[in-house]
Short mmCIF file of C-alpha atoms and ligand atoms in Angstrom, two decimals:
data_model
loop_
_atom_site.label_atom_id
_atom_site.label_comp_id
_atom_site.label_asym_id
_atom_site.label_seq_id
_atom_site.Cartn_x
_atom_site.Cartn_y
_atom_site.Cartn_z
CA UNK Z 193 0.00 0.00 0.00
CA UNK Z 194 2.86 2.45 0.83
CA UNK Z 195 4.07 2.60 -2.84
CA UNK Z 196 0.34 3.08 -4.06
CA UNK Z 197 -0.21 6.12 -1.30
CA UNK Z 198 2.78 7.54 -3.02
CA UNK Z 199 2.68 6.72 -5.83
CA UNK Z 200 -1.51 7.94 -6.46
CA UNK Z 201 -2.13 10.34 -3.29
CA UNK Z 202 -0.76 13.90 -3.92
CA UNK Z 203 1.80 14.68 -1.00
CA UNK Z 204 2.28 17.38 1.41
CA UNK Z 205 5.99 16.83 1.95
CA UNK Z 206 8.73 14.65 0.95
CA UNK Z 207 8.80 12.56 4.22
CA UNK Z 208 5.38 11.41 5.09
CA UNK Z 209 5.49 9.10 7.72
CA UNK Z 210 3.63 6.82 6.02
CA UNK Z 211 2.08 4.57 8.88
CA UNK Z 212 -0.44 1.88 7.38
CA UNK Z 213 -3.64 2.69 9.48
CA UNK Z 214 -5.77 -0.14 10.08
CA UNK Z 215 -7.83 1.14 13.06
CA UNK Z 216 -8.27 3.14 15.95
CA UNK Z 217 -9.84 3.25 19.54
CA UNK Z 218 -9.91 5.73 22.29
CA UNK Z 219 -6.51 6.70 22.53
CA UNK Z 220 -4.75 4.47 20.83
CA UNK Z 221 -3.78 3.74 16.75
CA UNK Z 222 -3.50 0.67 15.51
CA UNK Z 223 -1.30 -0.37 12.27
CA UNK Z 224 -2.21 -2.78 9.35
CA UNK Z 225 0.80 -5.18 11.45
CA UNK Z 226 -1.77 -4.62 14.89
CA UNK Z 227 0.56 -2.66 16.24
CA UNK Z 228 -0.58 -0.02 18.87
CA UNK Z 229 0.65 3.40 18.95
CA UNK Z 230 -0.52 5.93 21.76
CA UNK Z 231 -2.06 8.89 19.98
CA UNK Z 232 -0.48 11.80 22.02
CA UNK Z 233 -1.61 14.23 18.78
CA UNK Z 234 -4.97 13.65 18.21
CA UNK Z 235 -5.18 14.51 14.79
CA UNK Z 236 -3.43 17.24 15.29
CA UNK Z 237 -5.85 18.67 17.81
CA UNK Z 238 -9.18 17.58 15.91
CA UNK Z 239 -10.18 14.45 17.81
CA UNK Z 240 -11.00 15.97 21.11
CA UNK Z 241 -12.88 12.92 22.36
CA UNK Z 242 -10.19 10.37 21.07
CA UNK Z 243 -11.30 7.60 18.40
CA UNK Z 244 -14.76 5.89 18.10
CA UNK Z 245 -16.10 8.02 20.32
CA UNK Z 246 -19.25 6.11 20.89
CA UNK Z 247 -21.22 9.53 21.53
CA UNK Z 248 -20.25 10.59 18.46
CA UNK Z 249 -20.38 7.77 16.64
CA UNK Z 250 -23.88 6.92 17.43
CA UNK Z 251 -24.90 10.96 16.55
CA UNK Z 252 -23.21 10.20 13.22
CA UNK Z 253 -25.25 6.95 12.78
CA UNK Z 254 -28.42 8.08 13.95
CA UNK Z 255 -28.12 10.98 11.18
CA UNK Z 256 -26.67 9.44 8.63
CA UNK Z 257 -30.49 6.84 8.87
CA UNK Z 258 -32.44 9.72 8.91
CA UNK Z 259 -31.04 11.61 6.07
CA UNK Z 260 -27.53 13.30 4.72
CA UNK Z 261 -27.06 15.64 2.48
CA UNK Z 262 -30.09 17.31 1.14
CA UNK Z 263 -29.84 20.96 -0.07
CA UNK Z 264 -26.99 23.78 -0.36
CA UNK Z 265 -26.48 25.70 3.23
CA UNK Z 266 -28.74 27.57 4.22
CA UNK Z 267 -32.02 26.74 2.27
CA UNK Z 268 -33.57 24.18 4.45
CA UNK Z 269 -33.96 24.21 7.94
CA UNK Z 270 -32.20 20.82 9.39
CA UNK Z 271 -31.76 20.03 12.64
CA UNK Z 272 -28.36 18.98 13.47
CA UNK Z 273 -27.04 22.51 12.14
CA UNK Z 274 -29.84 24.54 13.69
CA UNK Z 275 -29.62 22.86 17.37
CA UNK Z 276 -25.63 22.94 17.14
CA UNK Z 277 -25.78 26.99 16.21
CA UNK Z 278 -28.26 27.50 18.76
CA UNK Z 279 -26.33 25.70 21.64
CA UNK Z 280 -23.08 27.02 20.81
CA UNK Z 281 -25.31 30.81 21.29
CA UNK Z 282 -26.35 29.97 24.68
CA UNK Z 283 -22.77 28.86 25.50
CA UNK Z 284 -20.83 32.45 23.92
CA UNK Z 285 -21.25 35.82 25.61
CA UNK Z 286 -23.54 38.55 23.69
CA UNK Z 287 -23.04 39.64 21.42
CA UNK Z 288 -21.65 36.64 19.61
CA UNK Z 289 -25.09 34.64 18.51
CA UNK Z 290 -24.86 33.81 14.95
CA UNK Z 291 -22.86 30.94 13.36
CA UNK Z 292 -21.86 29.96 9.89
CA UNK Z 293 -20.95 26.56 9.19
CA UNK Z 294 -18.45 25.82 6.62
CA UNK Z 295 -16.57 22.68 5.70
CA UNK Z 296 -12.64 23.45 7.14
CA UNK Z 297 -10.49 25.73 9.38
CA UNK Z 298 -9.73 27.82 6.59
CA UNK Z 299 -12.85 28.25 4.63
CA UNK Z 300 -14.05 29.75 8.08
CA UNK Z 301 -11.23 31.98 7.80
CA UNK Z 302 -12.00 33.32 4.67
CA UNK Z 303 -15.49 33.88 6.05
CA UNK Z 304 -14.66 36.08 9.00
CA UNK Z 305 -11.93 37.86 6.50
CA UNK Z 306 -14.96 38.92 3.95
CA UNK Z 307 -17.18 39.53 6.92
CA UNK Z 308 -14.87 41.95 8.49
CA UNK Z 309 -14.25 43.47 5.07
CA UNK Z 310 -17.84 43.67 4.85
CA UNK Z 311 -19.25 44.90 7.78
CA UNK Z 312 -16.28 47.82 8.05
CA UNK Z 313 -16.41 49.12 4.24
CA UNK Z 314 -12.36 48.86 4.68
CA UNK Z 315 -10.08 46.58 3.22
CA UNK Z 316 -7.10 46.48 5.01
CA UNK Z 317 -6.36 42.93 6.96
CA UNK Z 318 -3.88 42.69 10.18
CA UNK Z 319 -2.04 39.56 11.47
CA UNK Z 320 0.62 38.36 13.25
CA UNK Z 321 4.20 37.10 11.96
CA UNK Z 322 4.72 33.49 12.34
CA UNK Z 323 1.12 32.64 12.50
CA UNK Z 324 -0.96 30.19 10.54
CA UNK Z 325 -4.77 30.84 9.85
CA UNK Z 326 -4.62 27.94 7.13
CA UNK Z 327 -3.71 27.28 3.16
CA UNK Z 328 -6.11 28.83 0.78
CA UNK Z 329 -5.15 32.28 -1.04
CA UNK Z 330 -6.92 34.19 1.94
CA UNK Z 331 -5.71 32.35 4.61
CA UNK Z 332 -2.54 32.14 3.06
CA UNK Z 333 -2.28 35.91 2.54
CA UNK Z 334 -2.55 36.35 6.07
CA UNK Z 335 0.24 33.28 7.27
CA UNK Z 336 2.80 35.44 9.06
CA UNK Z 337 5.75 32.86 7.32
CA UNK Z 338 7.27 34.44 4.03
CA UNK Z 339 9.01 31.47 2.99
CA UNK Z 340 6.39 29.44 2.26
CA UNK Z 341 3.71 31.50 0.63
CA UNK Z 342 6.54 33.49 -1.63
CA UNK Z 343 6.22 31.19 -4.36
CA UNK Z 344 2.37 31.33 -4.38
CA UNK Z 345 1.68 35.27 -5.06
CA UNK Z 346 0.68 37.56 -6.06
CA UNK Z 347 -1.85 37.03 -2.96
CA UNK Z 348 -4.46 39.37 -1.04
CA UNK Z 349 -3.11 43.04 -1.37
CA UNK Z 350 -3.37 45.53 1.63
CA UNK Z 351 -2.56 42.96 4.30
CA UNK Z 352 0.05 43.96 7.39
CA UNK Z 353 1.55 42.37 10.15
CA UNK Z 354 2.59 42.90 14.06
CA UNK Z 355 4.62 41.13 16.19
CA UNK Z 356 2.16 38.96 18.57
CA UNK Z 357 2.60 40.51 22.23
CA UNK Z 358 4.21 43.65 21.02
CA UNK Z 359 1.94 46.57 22.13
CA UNK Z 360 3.91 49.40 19.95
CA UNK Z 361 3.19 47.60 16.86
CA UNK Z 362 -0.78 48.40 17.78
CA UNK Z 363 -0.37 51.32 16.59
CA UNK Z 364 -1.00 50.06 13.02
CA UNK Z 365 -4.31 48.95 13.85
CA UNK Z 366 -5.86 51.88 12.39
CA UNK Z 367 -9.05 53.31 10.94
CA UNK Z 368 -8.43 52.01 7.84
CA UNK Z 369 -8.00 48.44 8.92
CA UNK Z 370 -11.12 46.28 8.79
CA UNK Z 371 -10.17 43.31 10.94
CA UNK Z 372 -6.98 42.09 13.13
CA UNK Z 373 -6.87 38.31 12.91
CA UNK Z 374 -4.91 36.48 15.95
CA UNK Z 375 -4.32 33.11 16.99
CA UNK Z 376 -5.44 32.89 21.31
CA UNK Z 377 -2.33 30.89 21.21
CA UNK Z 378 0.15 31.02 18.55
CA UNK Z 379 -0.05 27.14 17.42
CA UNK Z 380 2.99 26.91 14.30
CA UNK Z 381 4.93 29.92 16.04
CA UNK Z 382 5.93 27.32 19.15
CA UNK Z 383 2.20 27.76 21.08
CA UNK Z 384 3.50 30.47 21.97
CA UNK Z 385 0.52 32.49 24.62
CA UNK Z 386 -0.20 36.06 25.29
CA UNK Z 387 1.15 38.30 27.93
CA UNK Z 388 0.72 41.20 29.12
CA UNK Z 389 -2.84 41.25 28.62
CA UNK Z 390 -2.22 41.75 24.92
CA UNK Z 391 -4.97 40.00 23.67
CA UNK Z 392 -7.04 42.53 25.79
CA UNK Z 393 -5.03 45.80 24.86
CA UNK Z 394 -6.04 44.42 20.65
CA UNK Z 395 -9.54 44.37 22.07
CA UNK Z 396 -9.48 48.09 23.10
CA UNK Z 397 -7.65 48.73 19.72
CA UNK Z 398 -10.20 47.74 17.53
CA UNK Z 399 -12.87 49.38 19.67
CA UNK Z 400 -10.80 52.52 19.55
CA UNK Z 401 -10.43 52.64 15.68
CA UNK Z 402 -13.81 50.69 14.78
CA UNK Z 403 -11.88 47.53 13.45
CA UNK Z 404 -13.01 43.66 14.01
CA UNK Z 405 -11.30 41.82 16.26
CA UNK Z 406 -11.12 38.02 14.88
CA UNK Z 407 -9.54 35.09 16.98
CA UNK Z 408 -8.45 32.19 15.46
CA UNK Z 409 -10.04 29.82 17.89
CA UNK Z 410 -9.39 26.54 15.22
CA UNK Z 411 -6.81 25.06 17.83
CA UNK Z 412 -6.92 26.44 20.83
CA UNK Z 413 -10.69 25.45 20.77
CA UNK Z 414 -12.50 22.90 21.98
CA UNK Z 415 -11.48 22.48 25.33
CA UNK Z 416 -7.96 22.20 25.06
CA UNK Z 417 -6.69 25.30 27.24
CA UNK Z 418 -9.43 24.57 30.09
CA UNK Z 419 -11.99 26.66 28.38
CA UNK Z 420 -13.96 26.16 25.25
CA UNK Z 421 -12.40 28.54 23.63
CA UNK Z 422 -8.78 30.30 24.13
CA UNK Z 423 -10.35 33.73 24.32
CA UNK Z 424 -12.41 32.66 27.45
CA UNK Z 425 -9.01 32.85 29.88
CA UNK Z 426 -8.93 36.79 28.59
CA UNK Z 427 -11.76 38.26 29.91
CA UNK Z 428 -12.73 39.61 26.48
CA UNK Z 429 -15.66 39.14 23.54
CA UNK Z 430 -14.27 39.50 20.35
CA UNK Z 431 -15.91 40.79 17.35
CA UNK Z 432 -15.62 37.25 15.03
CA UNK Z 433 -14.65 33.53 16.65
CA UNK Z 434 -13.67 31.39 14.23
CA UNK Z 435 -13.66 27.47 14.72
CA UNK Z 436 -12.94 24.19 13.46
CA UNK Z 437 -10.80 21.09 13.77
CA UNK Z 438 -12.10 19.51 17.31
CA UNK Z 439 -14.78 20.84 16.80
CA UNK Z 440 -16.31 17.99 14.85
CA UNK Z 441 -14.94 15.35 16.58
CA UNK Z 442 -12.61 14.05 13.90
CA UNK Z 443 -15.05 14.80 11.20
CA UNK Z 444 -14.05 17.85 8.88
CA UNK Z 445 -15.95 20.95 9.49
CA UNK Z 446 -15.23 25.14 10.11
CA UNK Z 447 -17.40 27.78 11.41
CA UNK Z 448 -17.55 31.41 12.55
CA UNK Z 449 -19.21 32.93 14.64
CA UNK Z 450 -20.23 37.03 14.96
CA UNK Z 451 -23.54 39.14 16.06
CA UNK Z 452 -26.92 38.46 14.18
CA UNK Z 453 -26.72 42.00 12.95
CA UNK Z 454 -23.33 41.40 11.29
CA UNK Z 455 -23.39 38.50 10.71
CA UNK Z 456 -26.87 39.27 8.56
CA UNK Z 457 -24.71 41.34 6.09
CA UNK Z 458 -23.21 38.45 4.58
CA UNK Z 459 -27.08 37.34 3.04
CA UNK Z 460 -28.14 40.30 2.10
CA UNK Z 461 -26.93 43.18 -0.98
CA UNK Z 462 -25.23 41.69 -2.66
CA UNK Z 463 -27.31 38.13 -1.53
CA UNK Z 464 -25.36 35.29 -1.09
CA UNK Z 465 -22.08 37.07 0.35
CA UNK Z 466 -20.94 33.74 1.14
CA UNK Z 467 -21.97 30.50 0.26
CA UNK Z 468 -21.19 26.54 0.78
CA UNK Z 469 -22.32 23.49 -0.70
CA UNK Z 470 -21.80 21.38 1.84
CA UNK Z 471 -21.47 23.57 4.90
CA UNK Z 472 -23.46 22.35 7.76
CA UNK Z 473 -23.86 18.74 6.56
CA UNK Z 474 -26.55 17.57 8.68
CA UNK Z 475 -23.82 14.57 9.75
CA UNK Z 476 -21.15 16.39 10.29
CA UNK Z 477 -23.13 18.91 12.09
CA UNK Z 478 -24.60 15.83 14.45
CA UNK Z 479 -20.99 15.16 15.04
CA UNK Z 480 -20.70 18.40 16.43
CA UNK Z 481 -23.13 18.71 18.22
CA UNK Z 482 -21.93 15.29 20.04
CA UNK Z 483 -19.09 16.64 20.46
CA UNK Z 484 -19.81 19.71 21.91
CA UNK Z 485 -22.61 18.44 24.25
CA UNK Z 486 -20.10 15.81 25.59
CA UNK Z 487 -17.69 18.66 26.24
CA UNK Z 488 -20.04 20.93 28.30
CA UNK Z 489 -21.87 17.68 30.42
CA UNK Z 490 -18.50 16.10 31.49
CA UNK Z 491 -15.36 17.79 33.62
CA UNK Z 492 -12.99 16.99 30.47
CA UNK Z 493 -12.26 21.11 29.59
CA UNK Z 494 -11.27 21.41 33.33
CA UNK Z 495 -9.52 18.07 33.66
CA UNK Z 496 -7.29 19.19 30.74
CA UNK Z 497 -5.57 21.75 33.25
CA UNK Z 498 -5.03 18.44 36.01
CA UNK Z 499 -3.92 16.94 32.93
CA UNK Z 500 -1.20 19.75 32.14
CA UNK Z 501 -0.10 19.56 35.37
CA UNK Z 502 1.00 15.63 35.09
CA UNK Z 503 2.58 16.30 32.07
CA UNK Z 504 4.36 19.25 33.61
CA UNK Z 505 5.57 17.12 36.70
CA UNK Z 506 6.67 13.77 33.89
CA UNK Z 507 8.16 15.50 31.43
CA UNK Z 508 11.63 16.74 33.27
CA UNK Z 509 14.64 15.45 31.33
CA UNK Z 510 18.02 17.34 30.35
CA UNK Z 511 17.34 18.00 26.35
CA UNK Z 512 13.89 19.44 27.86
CA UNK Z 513 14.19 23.22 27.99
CA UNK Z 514 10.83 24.34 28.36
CA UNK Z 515 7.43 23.76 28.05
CA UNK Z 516 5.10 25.89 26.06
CA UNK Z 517 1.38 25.91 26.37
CA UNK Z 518 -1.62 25.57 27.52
CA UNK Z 519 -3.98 22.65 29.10
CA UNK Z 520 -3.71 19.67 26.67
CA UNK Z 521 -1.90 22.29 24.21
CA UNK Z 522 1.58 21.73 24.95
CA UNK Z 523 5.08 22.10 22.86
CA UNK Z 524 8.15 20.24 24.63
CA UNK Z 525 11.34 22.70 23.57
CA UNK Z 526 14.34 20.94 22.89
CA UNK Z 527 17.75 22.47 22.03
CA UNK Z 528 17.21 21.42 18.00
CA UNK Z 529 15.24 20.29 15.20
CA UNK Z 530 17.58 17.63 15.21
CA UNK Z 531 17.24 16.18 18.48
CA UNK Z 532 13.54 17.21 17.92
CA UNK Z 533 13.56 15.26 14.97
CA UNK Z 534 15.38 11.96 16.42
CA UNK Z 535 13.08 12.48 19.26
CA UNK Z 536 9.61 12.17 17.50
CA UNK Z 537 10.53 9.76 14.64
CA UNK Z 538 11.56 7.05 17.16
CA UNK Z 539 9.04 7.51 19.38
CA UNK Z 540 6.87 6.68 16.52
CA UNK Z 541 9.05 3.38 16.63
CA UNK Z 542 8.24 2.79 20.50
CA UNK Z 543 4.26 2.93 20.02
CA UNK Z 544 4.19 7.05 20.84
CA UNK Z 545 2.81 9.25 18.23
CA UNK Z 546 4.06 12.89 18.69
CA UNK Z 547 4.65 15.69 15.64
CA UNK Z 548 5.99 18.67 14.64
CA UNK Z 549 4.79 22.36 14.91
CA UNK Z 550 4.79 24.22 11.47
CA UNK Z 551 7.42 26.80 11.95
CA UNK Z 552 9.26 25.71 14.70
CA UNK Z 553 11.46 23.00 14.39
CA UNK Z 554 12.47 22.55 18.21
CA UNK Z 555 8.92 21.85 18.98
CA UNK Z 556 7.24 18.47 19.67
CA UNK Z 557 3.87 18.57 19.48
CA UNK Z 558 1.67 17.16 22.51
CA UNK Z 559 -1.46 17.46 21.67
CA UNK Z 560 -3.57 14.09 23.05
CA UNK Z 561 -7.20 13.55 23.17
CA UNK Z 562 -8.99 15.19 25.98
CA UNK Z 563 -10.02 11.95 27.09
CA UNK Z 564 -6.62 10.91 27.53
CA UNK Z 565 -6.07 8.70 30.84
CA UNK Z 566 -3.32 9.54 33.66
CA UNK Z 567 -2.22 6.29 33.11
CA UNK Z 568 -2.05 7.01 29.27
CA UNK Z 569 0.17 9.81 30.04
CA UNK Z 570 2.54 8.44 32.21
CA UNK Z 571 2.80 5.31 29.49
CA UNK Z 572 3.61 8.19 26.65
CA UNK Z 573 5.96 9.94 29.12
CA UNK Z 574 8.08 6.82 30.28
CA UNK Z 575 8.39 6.18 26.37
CA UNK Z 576 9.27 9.51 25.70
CA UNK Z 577 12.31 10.23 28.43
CA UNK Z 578 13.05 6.17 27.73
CA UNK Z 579 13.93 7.82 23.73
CA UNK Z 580 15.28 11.01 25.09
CA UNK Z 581 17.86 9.40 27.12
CA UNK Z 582 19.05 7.08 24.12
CA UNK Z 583 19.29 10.43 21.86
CA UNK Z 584 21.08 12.01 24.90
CA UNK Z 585 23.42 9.56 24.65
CA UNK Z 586 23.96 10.83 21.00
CA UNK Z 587 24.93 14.13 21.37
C1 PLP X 808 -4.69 28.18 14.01
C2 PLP X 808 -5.16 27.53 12.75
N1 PLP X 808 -5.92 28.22 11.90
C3 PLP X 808 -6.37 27.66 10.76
C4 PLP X 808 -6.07 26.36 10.40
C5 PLP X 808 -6.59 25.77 9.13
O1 PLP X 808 -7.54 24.78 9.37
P1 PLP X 808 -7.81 23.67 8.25
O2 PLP X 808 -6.58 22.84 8.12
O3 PLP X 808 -9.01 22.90 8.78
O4 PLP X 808 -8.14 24.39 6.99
C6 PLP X 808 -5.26 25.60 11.28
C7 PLP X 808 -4.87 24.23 10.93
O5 PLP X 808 -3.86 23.73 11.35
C8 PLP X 808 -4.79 26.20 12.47
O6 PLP X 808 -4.02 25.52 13.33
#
């Protein structure tokens, strides 16, 4: 099969890892040989309730007897979307009570960029360097990382960038900007998280000058820092959330989320503003809603905390430096991207699944489940300071 998945399936990179899935199960992998792996990346942050969740597997098969997909979004009235939009309202201060469903992280990007474009009259866009808001031309046009987007422009024109926790570089949030776009936690910069109450000083900002305020909520989200959403430890409403990856569970899916009244724009002169074939597929949008009502009836957003702490009291080793992060959100620092290299590749050996953050290569991503045991984590720890010491021993 490897050759074929080569050979047939475009590639994102000249080293895939290329592990022959055969199945998985709470928080565990298994390969086509029945080996097990301990998932301690979830997807990359999208399976928030681990694998086979039966909760969400039984909302998905309960849907998908009833009916799938029917109509465009936004024509007919179907329940999944409708009760998942509704609860997330009742769950998000005022004035944020309207949500969009779209199909990926960055299609919901592109949303909140047109929305803020449209409810401001102004075109100017502001983001952060190093930060990733996802891969289309939009999203792309707003990825604080030069080297990778330089061979894909000419992209959006009349987009700037700040430093994330600088306040001087506030200053060019101005009256001609329509939105700033930020990341609650910088996820491919090295999760790297606010200080200085930055994230509320932006706030004032773009009340000051009249420009949206849109956080980036597609991986701190979900649970992962403690709260639902990043923004929630800030003691702030933004203007635009957007959403995606755990959010569905495992299943693809993006949303964002603004006021009724501005969020109203996008239907009306010109109509149709934005529109999705597939957004808010009635499964996918029962997968959410699994999801979500799992999240809010259990402890698991505030267990992620307990959770951080365990990790934070395992993982002490020498070629540890520091530990980055939030909750179940967590970057282990080592000296380089080579020993952060040696590091993840054979843990993958040992039956631990860890990965890389997109721009910074002496990151290893932890990133587990939410569901994730204490007795899971000590397993992945003992693993990975078992491989530590052996690449110690290489230096
Ligand atoms: C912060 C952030 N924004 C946007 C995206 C894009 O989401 P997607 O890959 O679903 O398009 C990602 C994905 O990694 C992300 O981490």
């Amino acid at each position: 099969m490897e050759s074929d998945f080569k050979k047939y399936q475009a590639q994102t990179s000249p080293y895939p890892l290329g592990m022959e899935v055969s199945h998985a199960v709470g928080s565990y992998i298994y390969d086509t040989s029945n080996k097990k792996y301990l998932d301690f990346v979830a997807g990359v942050s999208a399976c928030t309730l681990g694998h086979q969740h039966p909760r969400v597997n039984q909302a998905i098969k309960d849907q998908l007897d009833k009916y799938s997909h029917v109509m465009v979004y936004g024509e007919y009235s179907q329940s999944p979307a409708v009760e998942y939009c509704k609860l997330m309202a009742s769950i998000l201060p005022e004035p944020l009570n309207k949500t969009y469903l779209v199909n990926s992280g960055t299609e919901a990007i592109e949303g909140s960029l047109k929305l803020a474009r449209r409810v401001t009259g102004r075109s100017q866009l502001i983001s952060c360097h190093n930060a990733y808001h996802g891969n289309t031309m939009g999203s792309m046009s707003v990825m604080g990382f030069e080297e990778r987007k330089q061979p894909f422009r000419p992209l959006l024109p009349d987009v700037d960038f700040i430093t994330f926790n600088n306040e001087e570089d506030l200053k060019k949030i101005t009256t001609k900007t329509a939105g700033i776009l930020l990341e609650t936690i910088q996820g491919g910069a090295g999760f790297i998280e606010p200080h200085n109450d930055f994230m509320k000083k932006v706030r004032q900002r773009c009340t000051d000058v009249g420009a949206m305020m849109i956080l980036d909520e597609i991986q701190p989200g979900f649970g992962r820092t403690g709260k639902l959403f990043g923004f929630q430890n800030y003691d702030l409403v933004p203007d635009i959330v957007v959403m995606g990856k755990g959010m569905g569970g495992g299943m693809p899916v993006g949303a964002f989320t603004s006021s009724a009244e501005m969020m109203d724009l996008l239907s009306d002169n010109p109509k149709l503003g934005h529109i999705t074939t597939f957004g808010g597929h009635p499964v996918i949008a029962a997968a959410c809603l699994a999801t979500l009502q799992e999240l809010i009836e259990t402890d698991l957003m505030q267990e992620a905390l307990e959770k951080e702490k365990l990790f934070r009291s395992l993982l002490v080793h020498p070629l540890i430096e520091e530990i980055r992060g939030k909750g179940l959100m967590l970057a282990v620092m080592t000296k380089n991207a080579d020993i952060t290299n040696e590091v993840i590749l054979r843990c993958q050996e040992r039956g631990l699944i860890l990965f890389w953050l997109l721009f910074e290569g002496c990151a290893i991503r932890i990133t587990p489940p939410l569901t994730i045991s204490e007795s899971e984590i000590r397993e992945g720890c003992t693993i990975l300071k078992a491989v530590m010491d052996e690449v110690a021993q290489l230096q």
